[in-house]
C-alpha atoms as one frame of an Amber mdcrd trajectory, in Angstrom:
protein
  61.097  55.009 109.746  60.225  55.198 106.008  59.286  58.926 106.535  62.460
  59.702 108.126  64.615  57.992 105.448  62.550  59.734 102.792  62.979  63.090
 104.417  66.738  62.706 104.863  67.055  61.640 101.373  64.981  64.500  99.985
  66.762  66.987 102.222  70.226  65.594 101.074  69.126  65.898  97.444  67.964
  69.448  97.830  71.069  70.457  99.490  73.121  68.899  96.808  71.312  70.542
  93.893  71.156  73.844  95.490  74.952  74.224  96.457  75.600  74.299  92.635
  73.801  77.594  92.454  75.934  79.626  93.931  78.512  81.759  91.879  82.094
  80.926  92.587  84.524  83.136  91.427  87.873  81.465  92.203  90.182  83.668
  90.048  92.111  86.076  92.361  91.718  89.892  91.225  95.194  90.961  90.185
  95.935  94.502  90.224  98.990  96.055  88.824 100.547  99.485  89.019 100.479
 101.118  85.706 101.330 104.595  86.724 102.725 106.770  89.471 102.154 110.578
  90.149 103.960 112.359  92.752 103.140 116.021  93.588 105.050 118.183  96.363
 104.012 121.446  97.435 107.046 123.187  98.940 106.242 126.680 100.139 104.972
 128.518  96.858 106.389 125.931  94.279 104.742 122.711  93.275 106.577 119.891
  92.019 105.409 116.960  89.825 106.620 113.660  88.578 104.764 111.261  86.392
 106.128 107.753  86.038 105.089 104.974  83.562 108.508 103.350  83.216 108.409
 100.083  85.351 111.865 100.687  86.814 110.945 104.129  88.056 107.722 102.999
  89.429 109.427 100.088  91.223 111.636 102.791  93.095 108.585 104.530  94.301
 106.970 101.215  95.221 109.988 100.135  96.972 110.120 103.259  98.977 106.513
 102.892 100.237 106.922  99.188 101.039 110.022 100.032 103.219 108.450 102.896
 105.202 107.915 101.582 108.831 105.125 103.679 110.518 105.900 104.428 114.178
 102.414 104.962 115.218  99.515 107.635 115.744 101.313 111.182 115.792 101.320
 112.939 119.080 100.626 116.353 117.141  98.020 117.198 114.649  99.568 116.900
 111.191  96.989 119.579 110.090  98.508 122.101 112.573 102.074 121.531 111.279
 103.620 123.510 108.265 105.969 121.800 105.914 106.096 120.045 102.504 103.043
 118.009 101.264 103.482 115.213  99.021 100.640 113.264  97.417 101.656 109.819
  95.837  98.896 108.555  93.540  99.092 104.892  92.352  97.078 104.216  88.900
  96.161 100.624  89.039  95.276  98.432  86.078  91.711  98.044  87.027  91.130
 101.772  86.650  91.220 102.482  90.352  93.702 104.512  92.249  95.474 104.312
  95.752  96.662 107.650  97.278  99.218 108.175  99.863 100.039 111.589 101.611
 103.022 112.520 103.291 103.629 115.631 105.274 106.910 117.205 106.446 108.918
 114.199 106.266 107.275 113.022 109.520 103.710 111.816 108.829 102.204 109.413
 106.393  98.398 108.491 105.472  97.447 105.844 102.971  94.116 106.700 101.519
  91.445 107.537 104.137  93.405 105.728 106.909  94.519 108.009 109.832  97.929
 109.929 109.807 100.913 107.654 110.998 104.097 108.893 112.263 107.346 107.992
 110.089 111.077 108.457 110.685 112.153 111.452 109.094 115.367 109.819 108.031
 113.059 107.366 105.950 110.954 110.109 104.787 113.437 112.128 103.092 113.808
 109.540 100.638 110.795 110.443  98.656 112.203 114.000  97.873 115.639 112.491
  96.894 113.790 109.886  94.593 111.955 112.809  93.118 115.498 114.831  92.378
 117.128 111.812  90.927 114.488 110.203  88.786 113.302 112.364  85.922 109.628
 112.592  84.873 108.496 110.478  82.073 107.507 112.597  79.078 104.564 110.449
  78.031 101.798 112.911  77.025  98.984 110.285  77.297  98.629 109.975  81.075
  95.004 109.381  82.756  95.675 110.601  86.331
């Protein structure tokens, strides 16, 4: 009986002492968008916009949040000709998040597969690029 009690007590002490050895990082990682770059390849013309202004970036982020993917495309987006957009979000930790939009019908986030999107919604990106002028900040690291 004494052996069982000693063994239990010793086990409890070991568990208590070793539980404090693990590194506990409880602070959440917060990444903030610090820059947005949009490029559009339309036939032989390339259009580029770069934004660091908070309000301008918020318009693009809101556009991305409101897109509602319909599902996997029925046709291969690679076989469809049309405008190709690339939206690059520069994050505060130095990383980037890239979205691709094709022909106002398809969207891919990062390396995720293409998703079909409603053309009425997708046209909003082109309208944003036309209405919101490029920031003329020279020091951009995209």
